[in-house]
Each structure stands twice: as structure tokens, then as C-alpha cells.
Short mmCIF file of C-alpha atoms in Angstrom, two decimals:
data_model
loop_
_atom_site.label_atom_id
_atom_site.label_comp_id
_atom_site.label_asym_id
_atom_site.label_seq_id
_atom_site.Cartn_x
_atom_site.Cartn_y
_atom_site.Cartn_z
CA MET A 3 -1.48 130.88 -0.27
CA THR A 4 -2.79 131.96 3.12
CA ASN A 5 -0.44 130.37 5.67
CA ILE A 6 -2.36 130.15 8.96
CA LYS A 7 -1.10 127.83 11.69
CA PHE A 8 -3.46 126.55 14.39
CA HIS A 9 -2.22 125.86 17.92
CA SER A 10 -3.87 122.42 17.77
CA GLY A 11 -1.62 121.47 14.88
CA GLU A 12 -4.63 120.73 12.68
CA ASN A 13 -4.48 121.69 9.02
CA ILE A 14 -7.77 123.58 8.75
CA PRO A 15 -8.73 125.69 5.71
CA LEU A 16 -9.70 129.22 6.66
CA GLU A 17 -12.48 131.09 4.86
CA MET A 18 -11.05 134.37 3.56
CA HIS A 19 -14.48 136.00 3.35
CA LYS A 20 -17.41 136.75 5.60
CA VAL A 21 -20.99 135.68 4.96
CA ARG A 22 -23.30 138.67 4.41
CA ILE A 23 -26.20 137.10 2.49
CA VAL A 24 -27.56 133.71 3.48
CA GLN A 25 -29.91 131.20 1.91
CA LYS A 26 -31.93 128.77 4.02
CA LEU A 27 -31.17 125.09 3.53
CA ASN A 28 -33.48 122.12 3.97
CA LEU A 29 -32.51 118.63 5.11
CA PRO A 30 -35.40 116.24 4.45
CA PRO A 31 -35.70 113.07 6.56
CA ILE A 32 -34.16 109.93 5.13
CA GLU A 33 -37.56 108.49 4.19
CA ARG A 34 -38.15 111.45 1.91
CA ARG A 35 -34.63 111.18 0.50
CA VAL A 36 -35.28 107.58 -0.52
CA GLU A 37 -38.51 108.66 -2.22
CA ALA A 38 -36.84 111.64 -3.90
CA ILE A 39 -33.98 109.65 -5.46
CA GLN A 40 -36.45 107.04 -6.68
CA GLU A 41 -38.60 109.77 -8.28
CA ALA A 42 -35.42 111.12 -9.93
CA GLY A 43 -34.66 107.75 -11.47
CA TYR A 44 -31.54 107.46 -9.31
CA ASN A 45 -30.07 110.29 -11.36
CA THR A 46 -28.85 113.09 -9.12
CA PHE A 47 -29.30 115.58 -11.98
CA LEU A 48 -33.06 115.06 -11.73
CA LEU A 49 -33.36 115.74 -8.00
CA LYS A 50 -35.32 118.83 -7.00
CA ASN A 51 -33.48 121.50 -5.07
CA GLU A 52 -36.10 121.41 -2.30
CA ASP A 53 -34.96 117.86 -1.51
CA ILE A 54 -31.24 118.69 -1.33
CA PHE A 55 -29.24 119.77 1.72
CA MET A 56 -25.77 120.25 0.23
CA ASP A 57 -25.61 120.65 -3.54
CA MET A 58 -22.18 119.36 -4.55
CA LEU A 59 -23.27 118.44 -8.07
CA THR A 60 -21.12 121.10 -9.73
CA ASP A 61 -19.42 124.45 -9.35
CA SER A 62 -20.92 125.59 -12.65
CA GLY A 63 -23.07 128.68 -12.18
CA VAL A 64 -23.40 128.15 -8.43
CA ASN A 65 -20.26 129.81 -7.08
CA ALA A 66 -21.03 132.65 -4.69
CA MET A 67 -20.64 136.13 -6.17
CA SER A 68 -18.72 138.77 -4.26
CA ASP A 69 -20.24 141.99 -2.99
CA ARG A 70 -18.45 143.83 -5.81
CA GLN A 71 -20.00 141.55 -8.40
CA GLN A 72 -23.48 142.04 -6.98
CA ALA A 73 -23.01 145.81 -6.95
CA SER A 74 -21.69 145.87 -10.51
CA MET A 75 -24.90 144.33 -11.84
CA LEU A 76 -26.76 147.57 -11.06
CA GLU A 77 -24.53 149.46 -13.51
CA ALA A 78 -25.40 147.34 -16.55
CA ASP A 79 -25.99 149.04 -19.91
CA ASP A 80 -28.99 147.26 -21.45
CA SER A 81 -28.33 148.25 -25.06
CA TYR A 82 -28.88 145.52 -27.65
CA ALA A 83 -25.87 146.65 -29.67
CA GLY A 84 -22.83 148.69 -28.68
CA SER A 85 -23.34 148.12 -24.94
CA ALA A 86 -20.82 149.83 -22.66
CA THR A 87 -21.08 146.76 -20.44
CA PHE A 88 -19.75 144.55 -23.23
CA THR A 89 -16.87 146.98 -23.79
CA LYS A 90 -15.92 146.65 -20.11
CA LEU A 91 -15.87 142.86 -20.40
CA GLU A 92 -13.99 142.92 -23.70
CA ASN A 93 -11.36 145.24 -22.22
CA LYS A 94 -10.96 143.07 -19.12
CA VAL A 95 -10.49 139.94 -21.24
CA GLU A 96 -7.84 141.74 -23.30
CA GLU A 97 -6.11 143.01 -20.15
CA ILE A 98 -5.91 139.55 -18.56
CA PHE A 99 -5.33 137.31 -21.60
CA GLY A 100 -3.72 139.81 -23.97
CA THR A 101 -6.17 138.89 -26.73
CA LYS A 102 -7.49 141.38 -29.29
CA TYR A 103 -10.72 139.61 -30.24
CA PHE A 104 -13.50 138.42 -27.94
CA LEU A 105 -16.68 136.56 -28.85
CA PRO A 106 -19.32 136.29 -26.09
CA THR A 107 -21.44 133.16 -25.57
CA HIS A 108 -24.09 132.08 -23.11
CA GLN A 109 -21.82 129.37 -21.59
CA GLY A 110 -18.87 127.08 -22.26
CA ARG A 111 -20.61 124.42 -24.34
CA ALA A 112 -21.70 127.13 -26.76
CA CYS A 113 -18.00 127.83 -27.32
CA GLU A 114 -17.44 124.13 -27.95
CA ASN A 115 -20.24 124.07 -30.50
CA ILE A 116 -18.80 126.99 -32.44
CA LEU A 117 -15.23 125.69 -32.35
CA ALA A 118 -16.38 122.26 -33.52
CA GLN A 119 -18.48 123.73 -36.34
CA VAL A 120 -15.56 125.82 -37.59
CA TYR A 121 -12.64 123.44 -37.19
CA VAL A 122 -13.93 119.84 -36.97
CA THR A 123 -14.66 117.98 -40.22
CA PRO A 124 -15.63 114.34 -40.84
CA GLY A 125 -12.63 112.14 -40.13
CA SER A 126 -10.62 114.81 -38.34
CA ILE A 127 -8.93 114.17 -35.00
CA VAL A 128 -8.78 116.29 -31.86
CA PRO A 129 -5.99 115.25 -29.45
CA MET A 130 -6.47 116.36 -25.85
CA ASN A 131 -5.25 115.65 -22.32
CA TYR A 132 -8.72 114.30 -21.48
CA HIS A 133 -12.19 114.75 -22.86
CA PHE A 134 -15.15 116.49 -21.28
CA THR A 135 -18.60 115.10 -22.03
CA THR A 136 -20.03 118.05 -23.97
CA THR A 137 -16.72 118.69 -25.76
CA LYS A 138 -16.63 115.12 -27.01
CA ALA A 139 -20.30 115.26 -28.04
CA HIS A 140 -19.81 118.39 -30.18
CA ILE A 141 -16.71 116.94 -31.85
CA SER A 142 -18.49 113.65 -32.54
CA LEU A 143 -21.60 115.36 -33.91
CA ASN A 144 -19.39 117.11 -36.47
CA GLY A 145 -17.78 113.86 -37.56
CA GLY A 146 -14.55 114.23 -35.59
CA GLN A 147 -12.78 111.85 -33.27
CA VAL A 148 -11.35 112.57 -29.83
CA GLU A 149 -7.94 111.07 -29.02
CA GLU A 150 -6.90 111.25 -25.39
CA ILE A 151 -3.13 111.52 -25.01
CA PHE A 152 -2.82 111.71 -21.25
CA LEU A 153 0.03 110.37 -19.13
CA GLU A 154 -0.36 106.78 -17.98
CA GLU A 155 -0.13 108.14 -14.43
CA ALA A 156 -3.35 110.08 -15.01
CA LEU A 157 -5.38 106.91 -14.50
CA ASN A 158 -3.55 105.99 -11.31
CA LEU A 159 -6.12 107.29 -8.85
CA THR A 160 -3.83 107.12 -5.81
CA SER A 161 -0.72 109.05 -6.68
CA ASP A 162 1.62 111.84 -5.66
CA VAL A 163 2.22 113.10 -9.21
CA ALA A 164 1.63 116.85 -9.18
CA PHE A 165 0.45 117.31 -12.78
CA LYS A 166 -1.62 114.31 -13.83
CA GLY A 167 -3.38 116.52 -16.40
CA ASN A 168 -0.27 116.78 -18.58
CA VAL A 169 -0.27 115.80 -22.24
CA ASP A 170 1.97 112.84 -23.11
CA ILE A 171 4.26 114.47 -25.71
CA ASP A 172 5.43 111.13 -27.11
CA LYS A 173 1.80 110.10 -27.72
CA LEU A 174 1.09 113.45 -29.40
CA ASN A 175 4.05 113.07 -31.76
CA ALA A 176 3.11 109.47 -32.54
CA LEU A 177 -0.49 110.45 -33.27
CA ILE A 178 0.63 113.14 -35.72
CA ALA A 179 3.13 110.80 -37.38
CA GLU A 180 0.50 108.07 -37.80
CA ASN A 181 -2.34 110.25 -39.10
CA GLY A 182 -0.63 113.30 -40.61
CA ALA A 183 -0.89 116.85 -39.34
CA GLU A 184 -3.55 117.64 -41.94
CA LYS A 185 -6.02 115.37 -40.12
CA ILE A 186 -5.59 117.16 -36.80
CA ALA A 187 -8.36 119.73 -36.33
CA PHE A 188 -6.65 121.28 -33.33
CA VAL A 189 -4.98 120.26 -30.09
CA ARG A 190 -7.03 120.93 -26.95
CA MET A 191 -5.69 121.35 -23.44
CA GLU A 192 -8.18 121.44 -20.59
CA ALA A 193 -6.96 123.43 -17.61
CA GLY A 194 -7.97 121.13 -14.79
CA THR A 195 -9.06 117.86 -16.40
CA ASN A 196 -12.62 117.56 -15.17
CA LEU A 197 -13.24 113.83 -15.62
CA ILE A 198 -10.05 112.55 -13.98
CA GLY A 199 -10.36 114.44 -10.74
CA GLY A 200 -9.71 118.06 -11.67
CA GLN A 201 -6.03 117.31 -12.21
CA PRO A 202 -3.91 120.22 -13.54
CA PHE A 203 -1.25 120.45 -16.22
CA SER A 204 2.06 122.29 -15.82
CA LEU A 205 3.22 125.30 -17.76
CA ALA A 206 6.33 123.35 -18.75
CA ASN A 207 4.08 120.75 -20.38
CA MET A 208 2.07 123.42 -22.15
CA ARG A 209 5.28 124.88 -23.59
CA ASP A 210 6.22 121.42 -24.90
CA VAL A 211 2.80 121.04 -26.54
CA ARG A 212 3.22 124.48 -28.10
CA LYS A 213 6.53 123.40 -29.65
CA VAL A 214 4.89 120.37 -31.25
CA CYS A 215 2.03 122.50 -32.57
CA ASP A 216 4.49 124.99 -34.06
CA GLU A 217 6.43 122.20 -35.76
CA HIS A 218 3.28 120.97 -37.52
CA ASN A 219 1.39 124.26 -37.89
CA LEU A 220 -1.41 123.14 -35.54
CA LEU A 221 -3.80 125.24 -33.46
CA LEU A 222 -3.54 124.95 -29.68
CA ILE A 223 -6.86 125.64 -27.98
CA LEU A 224 -7.11 126.13 -24.22
CA ASP A 225 -10.28 125.28 -22.32
CA ALA A 226 -9.88 127.76 -19.47
CA SER A 227 -13.12 126.98 -17.64
CA LEU A 228 -11.23 125.55 -14.64
CA LEU A 229 -8.28 127.89 -15.10
CA ALA A 230 -8.45 129.31 -11.57
CA ASP A 231 -7.63 125.95 -9.99
CA ASN A 232 -4.87 125.23 -12.52
CA LEU A 233 -3.31 128.63 -11.82
CA HIS A 234 -3.27 127.85 -8.10
CA PHE A 235 -1.61 124.47 -8.66
CA ILE A 236 1.05 125.89 -10.99
CA LYS A 237 2.01 128.41 -8.33
CA GLU A 238 1.94 125.79 -5.56
CA ARG A 239 3.52 122.83 -7.35
CA GLU A 240 5.72 124.15 -10.18
CA GLU A 241 8.90 125.43 -8.58
CA GLN A 242 9.68 127.89 -11.36
CA TYR A 243 6.46 129.82 -10.64
CA GLN A 244 6.30 129.88 -6.85
CA TYR A 245 7.16 133.60 -6.82
CA ALA A 246 5.26 134.53 -10.00
CA THR A 247 2.01 136.45 -9.80
CA ILE A 248 -1.25 134.82 -10.83
CA ARG A 249 -1.60 137.50 -13.49
CA ASP A 250 1.81 136.66 -14.97
CA ILE A 251 1.09 132.92 -15.01
CA THR A 252 -2.24 133.59 -16.73
CA ARG A 253 -0.61 135.71 -19.42
CA GLU A 254 2.04 133.08 -20.13
CA MET A 255 -0.64 130.42 -20.59
CA ALA A 256 -2.60 132.75 -22.84
CA ASP A 257 0.46 133.58 -24.94
CA LEU A 258 0.99 129.87 -25.58
CA SER A 259 -2.58 129.46 -26.86
CA ASP A 260 -4.03 130.27 -30.28
CA ILE A 261 -7.61 130.31 -28.98
CA ILE A 262 -8.93 130.39 -25.42
CA TYR A 263 -12.49 129.62 -24.43
CA PHE A 264 -14.16 129.47 -21.05
CA SER A 265 -17.37 128.98 -19.17
CA ALA A 266 -17.87 131.96 -16.88
CA ARG A 267 -20.18 129.72 -14.86
CA LYS A 268 -16.86 128.43 -13.53
CA LEU A 269 -14.25 131.07 -14.39
CA GLY A 270 -15.61 134.35 -13.09
CA CYS A 271 -18.37 133.05 -10.81
CA ALA A 272 -21.22 134.28 -13.02
CA ARG A 273 -23.17 132.88 -15.98
CA GLY A 274 -21.84 133.19 -19.49
CA GLY A 275 -18.75 132.40 -21.51
CA GLY A 276 -16.59 133.45 -24.38
CA ILE A 277 -13.90 132.78 -26.95
CA CYS A 278 -10.82 134.98 -27.24
CA THR A 279 -7.95 135.03 -29.70
CA ASN A 280 -5.37 137.25 -31.37
CA SER A 281 -6.06 135.66 -34.75
CA GLU A 282 -8.22 137.79 -37.03
CA ASP A 283 -8.71 134.76 -39.28
CA ALA A 284 -10.08 132.67 -36.40
CA TYR A 285 -12.27 135.56 -35.24
CA MET A 286 -13.80 136.04 -38.68
CA LYS A 287 -14.48 132.31 -39.08
CA MET A 288 -16.33 132.14 -35.76
CA ARG A 289 -18.05 135.52 -35.75
CA GLU A 290 -21.07 134.57 -37.86
CA TYR A 291 -21.84 131.59 -35.62
CA ILE A 292 -22.19 133.88 -32.60
CA THR A 293 -25.02 135.79 -34.24
CA LEU A 294 -26.56 132.57 -35.57
CA TYR A 295 -26.52 130.56 -32.35
CA GLU A 296 -25.97 132.97 -29.47
CA GLY A 297 -27.14 136.50 -30.15
CA PHE A 298 -25.57 139.77 -31.22
CA LEU A 299 -21.79 140.23 -30.97
CA THR A 300 -22.07 142.47 -27.94
CA TYR A 301 -24.02 140.11 -25.70
CA GLY A 302 -23.82 136.58 -27.12
CA GLY A 303 -26.80 135.23 -25.22
CA MET A 304 -25.74 136.73 -21.89
CA SER A 305 -27.58 139.16 -19.68
CA VAL A 306 -25.67 142.44 -19.45
CA ARG A 307 -25.93 142.09 -15.68
CA GLU A 308 -24.06 138.82 -15.87
CA MET A 309 -21.43 140.47 -18.10
CA GLU A 310 -20.83 143.12 -15.45
CA ALA A 311 -20.40 140.37 -12.87
CA ILE A 312 -18.04 138.39 -15.11
CA THR A 313 -15.84 141.46 -15.59
CA ILE A 314 -15.37 141.77 -11.83
CA GLY A 315 -15.12 137.99 -11.44
CA LEU A 316 -12.26 137.73 -13.92
CA GLU A 317 -10.39 140.46 -12.07
CA GLU A 318 -10.97 138.69 -8.74
CA THR A 319 -9.61 135.48 -10.27
CA MET A 320 -6.22 137.22 -10.38
CA ASP A 321 -6.30 137.33 -6.55
CA GLU A 322 -4.36 134.42 -5.09
CA GLN A 323 -6.39 134.48 -1.87
CA MET A 324 -9.57 134.08 -3.88
CA ILE A 325 -8.52 131.18 -6.11
CA ASN A 326 -6.85 129.19 -3.32
CA GLN A 327 -10.11 128.80 -1.41
CA GLY A 328 -11.55 125.98 -3.51
CA PRO A 329 -8.38 123.85 -3.67
CA GLN A 330 -7.74 124.25 0.09
CA PHE A 331 -11.21 123.04 1.07
CA ILE A 332 -11.05 120.22 -1.49
CA ALA A 333 -7.67 119.16 -0.10
CA TYR A 334 -9.09 119.18 3.44
CA MET A 335 -12.04 116.99 2.47
CA THR A 336 -9.80 114.62 0.53
CA GLU A 337 -7.27 114.29 3.34
CA GLU A 338 -9.97 113.65 5.95
CA LEU A 339 -11.52 110.90 3.84
CA VAL A 340 -8.08 109.34 3.30
CA LYS A 341 -7.60 109.24 7.09
CA HIS A 342 -10.71 107.06 7.32
CA GLY A 343 -9.64 104.76 4.51
CA VAL A 344 -12.18 106.07 1.97
CA PRO A 345 -10.76 105.66 -1.56
CA VAL A 346 -10.41 109.06 -3.24
CA VAL A 347 -8.38 110.57 -6.07
CA THR A 348 -5.00 111.89 -4.93
CA PRO A 349 -3.39 114.28 -5.05
CA ALA A 350 -6.44 116.44 -4.42
CA GLY A 351 -7.28 118.34 -7.57
CA GLY A 352 -9.58 121.21 -8.39
CA LEU A 353 -13.35 121.52 -8.71
CA GLY A 354 -14.18 118.98 -6.00
CA CYS A 355 -13.29 115.91 -4.00
CA HIS A 356 -13.46 112.78 -6.17
CA VAL A 357 -14.43 109.46 -4.57
CA ASN A 358 -13.18 106.29 -6.27
CA ALA A 359 -16.37 104.29 -6.71
CA SER A 360 -14.59 101.24 -8.13
CA ASP A 361 -12.69 100.69 -4.89
CA PHE A 362 -15.58 101.91 -2.71
CA LEU A 363 -17.96 99.36 -4.30
CA PRO A 364 -15.78 96.53 -5.66
CA HIS A 365 -18.76 94.17 -5.47
CA VAL A 366 -20.76 96.23 -8.01
CA GLU A 367 -19.97 95.37 -11.62
CA GLN A 368 -18.99 98.29 -13.83
CA SER A 369 -21.94 97.52 -16.10
CA ALA A 370 -24.19 98.23 -13.08
CA TYR A 371 -22.87 101.81 -12.85
CA PRO A 372 -21.09 101.81 -9.47
CA ALA A 373 -20.39 105.57 -9.56
CA GLY A 374 -24.06 106.28 -10.24
CA ALA A 375 -25.09 103.93 -7.42
CA LEU A 376 -22.62 105.56 -5.02
CA ALA A 377 -23.84 109.06 -5.91
CA ALA A 378 -27.41 107.93 -5.14
CA ALA A 379 -26.30 106.33 -1.86
CA ILE A 380 -24.46 109.48 -0.73
CA TYR A 381 -27.64 111.44 -1.33
CA ILE A 382 -29.75 108.93 0.61
CA VAL A 383 -27.56 109.00 3.74
CA GLY A 384 -26.77 112.71 3.76
CA GLY A 385 -28.96 114.72 1.44
CA VAL A 386 -25.69 115.55 -0.36
CA ARG A 387 -25.94 115.70 -4.14
CA GLY A 388 -22.80 114.70 -6.04
CA MET A 389 -22.26 113.84 -9.70
CA GLU A 390 -21.45 110.53 -11.36
CA ARG A 391 -18.29 110.72 -13.46
CA GLY A 392 -17.93 107.22 -14.84
CA THR A 393 -19.56 104.81 -17.29
CA LEU A 394 -22.94 106.48 -16.87
CA SER A 395 -21.35 109.67 -18.24
CA GLU A 396 -20.20 107.84 -21.37
CA GLN A 397 -22.49 106.66 -24.17
CA ARG A 398 -22.85 103.44 -26.11
CA ASP A 399 -20.93 102.93 -29.35
CA GLU A 400 -22.57 102.77 -32.77
CA ASN A 401 -23.41 99.10 -32.18
CA GLY A 402 -25.12 99.77 -28.86
CA VAL A 403 -22.27 98.30 -26.84
CA GLU A 404 -21.62 99.94 -23.46
CA THR A 405 -18.44 102.04 -23.34
CA LEU A 406 -16.84 101.36 -19.97
CA SER A 407 -15.15 104.39 -18.47
CA ALA A 408 -11.49 104.34 -17.49
CA MET A 409 -12.58 105.61 -14.06
CA GLU A 410 -15.64 105.35 -11.85
CA LEU A 411 -15.75 108.54 -9.80
CA VAL A 412 -18.28 110.46 -7.76
CA ARG A 413 -17.45 114.15 -7.88
CA LEU A 414 -18.36 116.17 -4.82
CA ALA A 415 -17.90 119.71 -6.05
CA LEU A 416 -17.13 122.53 -3.65
CA PRO A 417 -18.54 125.71 -5.19
CA ARG A 418 -16.46 128.71 -4.22
CA ARG A 419 -17.42 130.55 -1.00
CA VAL A 420 -20.64 128.54 -0.58
CA PHE A 421 -20.18 125.93 2.17
CA THR A 422 -18.85 126.34 5.70
CA LEU A 423 -16.33 124.00 7.27
CA SER A 424 -19.00 122.42 9.49
CA GLN A 425 -21.02 121.50 6.41
CA VAL A 426 -17.96 119.95 4.78
CA LYS A 427 -17.36 117.97 7.98
CA TYR A 428 -20.97 116.77 7.88
CA ALA A 429 -20.50 115.47 4.32
CA ILE A 430 -17.28 113.72 5.37
CA ASP A 431 -19.04 112.08 8.32
CA ARG A 432 -21.88 110.68 6.20
CA ILE A 433 -19.48 109.37 3.52
CA VAL A 434 -17.32 107.66 6.17
CA TRP A 435 -20.43 105.97 7.63
CA LEU A 436 -21.46 104.92 4.15
CA TYR A 437 -18.05 103.41 3.49
CA GLU A 438 -18.36 101.36 6.67
CA ASN A 439 -21.71 100.08 5.36
CA ARG A 440 -20.78 99.88 1.68
CA ASP A 441 -21.77 96.22 1.30
CA LEU A 442 -25.43 97.31 1.47
CA ILE A 443 -25.16 99.28 -1.80
CA GLY A 444 -26.15 97.55 -5.04
CA GLY A 445 -26.16 98.49 -8.71
CA LEU A 446 -28.35 100.36 -11.16
CA GLU A 447 -29.82 99.67 -14.60
CA PHE A 448 -31.40 101.96 -17.18
CA VAL A 449 -35.15 102.18 -17.53
CA ASP A 450 -35.07 105.24 -19.82
CA GLU A 451 -31.83 105.72 -21.74
CA PRO A 452 -31.32 108.68 -24.09
CA LYS A 453 -28.84 108.14 -26.91
CA VAL A 454 -26.83 111.32 -26.25
CA LEU A 455 -25.79 112.85 -22.91
CA ARG A 456 -27.78 110.24 -21.05
CA PHE A 457 -26.33 111.22 -17.68
CA PHE A 458 -28.23 114.50 -17.84
CA PHE A 459 -31.76 113.13 -18.13
CA GLY A 460 -31.70 109.32 -18.22
CA LYS A 461 -33.60 107.38 -15.56
CA LEU A 462 -32.48 104.21 -13.81
CA GLY A 463 -33.79 101.59 -11.43
CA THR A 464 -32.04 99.52 -8.80
CA THR A 465 -30.97 95.91 -9.30
CA SER A 466 -32.19 95.07 -5.75
CA ALA A 467 -33.95 96.71 -2.80
CA TRP A 468 -30.68 98.15 -1.52
CA PRO A 469 -31.86 101.79 -1.00
CA GLN A 470 -34.39 100.71 1.65
CA LEU A 471 -31.87 98.41 3.32
CA LEU A 472 -29.47 101.33 3.49
CA ALA A 473 -32.14 103.59 4.99
CA ASP A 474 -33.05 100.96 7.59
CA LYS A 475 -29.42 100.64 8.68
CA PHE A 476 -29.12 104.43 8.85
CA ARG A 477 -32.14 104.63 11.17
CA GLU A 478 -30.71 101.84 13.29
CA ASP A 479 -27.44 103.74 13.78
CA PHE A 480 -28.65 107.35 13.85
CA GLY A 481 -32.16 107.04 15.31
CA ASP A 482 -34.19 110.18 14.71
CA SER A 483 -31.19 112.17 13.49
CA LEU A 484 -31.43 113.48 9.97
#
């Protein structure tokens, strides 16, 4: 980690890069922001980019590429089959993960689809440290059932536990004993549990999970999409690895896994994904699905230019001063909000700063989607687009009953090397003001509700005229300021 002390005593993250290409931003007036969120059905996914000042929806596919990545894209070999570009990527994956077989895909959820089609059968169970929305959807569509076996501490939003993404080993053993190993499709570990605040797991915990899998002849599958953050936290928080290299930590995690998959929209700062393994049996089972769903085996739905960029991006992920940038800025944002009493997930995890909507809006019932309402309110007061990670991101059960989420979070992602410190401070300022005026925010209700993945394209309305009341108060306090 870059250890820079400031004379002021402030703990300020320092950008370890310089900006050489810029993109103009637009901050619409608050009247337009109220109109825009209404047009989007109070769903931040449906906002248009022209109406957004800071896009903190996700870090997927929007991380800034390095100069080396941009340059590499000019070297791409555009062959349909046998591309030299694919060979470069395949070799880099083998070098970093030590895996013999690599199957390219267009992004991470394509990997999930293929893994679910191959390994999930009706009635089978997939234990995991926490689910991700698309992962759960693919497993469910193939008749499987997700069982979350996280630590109880994982749902304690305010905590000092370093590895809240760990698997509860006792729960894993009990699940196997109750259902039988034959019903377990595979065990999944997500590096950096997305839906509970980007919380990491430890390598010690992964070794314990590996032992259980070996005892019962079970596959251990690693979702490495947020691996970069998890690598950083292992080095920072797990004493045994404080002097290990990022490359060595990566290899140990890979050696503990039977199959690794990743979204390069996150890991590698480009657009694509892939599945890697040392098992010829697993490779042969999945291979035909690549051609069926993704494309030929040497591009898998990716542009060769993106593959060139991924190759460089994976190599850059082995640089400690590259992967520490996201977590440092997230920690800064989290700590500043804590200073002002804003409820957030602690300790700060990866991917983004996570605001606790339940405590931010205790007056909004969970059935009125407080995290969705808070995400809309943050956009209204700042032009900052975050993502709801709560009940809105769930789906109703087979009887149409609402599934209430264990957490109501608004994720404010910090894409790598995209925002400056002044922009992060701006977002903090607007959220602090909003917290001071939180009683003005009301709930939401569906007006157009898809049955699957409703948070992507569902539309909602407000339960009162609270957006305009919020805008009026903003104008009262800020005048003509945007």
C-alpha cells in the first residue's frame, strides 16, 4: 500500500496515476433531475447518461483503462479462429492462475449460465458465502437452490470484523449432513461479496472450505470478478500475507479452486470474461456451451481488442499500487460519511461505499423499498447515480409474496481511476445534506414489475410527492447552486 503522510494529519487517498484523456461531464439543474428520475420510473438503471453527473452505479465495464491497455488494442489479431490475441490472453490466464484450460465469454453472467447448465440440476443445492442476483437467477432457472452460509457477523452492518465474506464452516458441514453431498452441485465462493458491501473472505477460510470439499468430493468454484479488492484486503488484513506478493496470493487462491470464473468488466478493466480450470473433464463439459451461447472457442463473444486489453489488465491487477486505489478511495468516502453520522457499512469493503438505507430512512417501510427511494433521492440532490442493493434487487416467491432482503443498501461504486478526490468530496457533501433532511424522503411502489431481474428494468412511482418537496428544500438551502 502507498504510505503517504500529509503534514495536515489528514488521511487522504492519493491517485497513483495522471489523467491524460478526459471526458466532459454534465450536471443538470435539480428541476431536470427530478424530471429525469420520474421518467426513469425511479429506477437509476433507466436514467440516461446525459442526465448523470457522477455515475456510481457500478464498476462493471466502466473502470478506466491504462495507456498500455489502450495501446494494446491496436495490436489485435482479428482472426475468427486461431487468433494470436486469444493465445496471449490464454497464456496470461495460465501464468496468473496456473490453469491449463480457458474458456472465453462475453461477460461474467455468461460464465454463470454455462456453469449452471452443466452442474445445476432440479433439486440440487449451491452453498455460497452470499448470492449475487444473476448467479441466483441462473441457478434457479436450472432448478437449483441457493443456500447462503455466511457468518452471522456478515449481516451486522456496523462492525470491525475484517472478513465478513467468510463461509461459516459449521453451516457448510451441517448443510451437507442434512442433504447429502450428492445433492450439492458445487460450493461457490465470491471474492468480495457484492450484495453485503463488497466484504472479502480470508485465505484461511478458503483453505477450510477446500478441506470440506475434499472430504465430500465437492467442486469449489471461485467467482473472481471482484478478486482485485479481495487480494488487497488479504494483504492488508490477514497477518500471514502482509509480506506476500499479490501474484503469490492469487496463485494460492487459484490452487484452492477447481474452477475460476470472472467478469473482465471488473477484473481487468475491460469487457469480457472467462472460465478457467485444470480439469479436462470440466473443460470438456463446458466447451460445447461456449460455441452454442458465446461464439467460437478463441473469442467467446468478445472483441479481440477487448481481449488484448484484458491481457494487460490482468497483468496490471498483480500491481499492488493499482489494486489499492479503489479500496483506499472507498475507505475515505466511508470514513468521511461516518464522521457526519451517516449510516454506512463498516469496515469499508470493495467495489464501493455502501449506505445503510434502513437506518438512513427508518420511517420508510421495507415494503416501500427504502434503498430504492434513497438511491433516487441521492440522484435528485446530487446528480449522483448509485444502485439499490436491497428488496428491490430480490424477486417475489412462487406465490407472489415479496422477499424482503436481509439488507437495504445503496451502493455507490467507485470505478477505478475514474473520479477525482474533489468529485468524491462533492458526493459526500450532498449525501450528508440529504441525511440532515432525510425525513423528506418517502417510499416507492411498482407500476411495472417484471417477474425476473426486476431491478434492471422495472418502473416505480412514489407513495407521496416527496421528490418535489426534496427539490424545494434543496433550492431553499443552495439557491442557484447545482
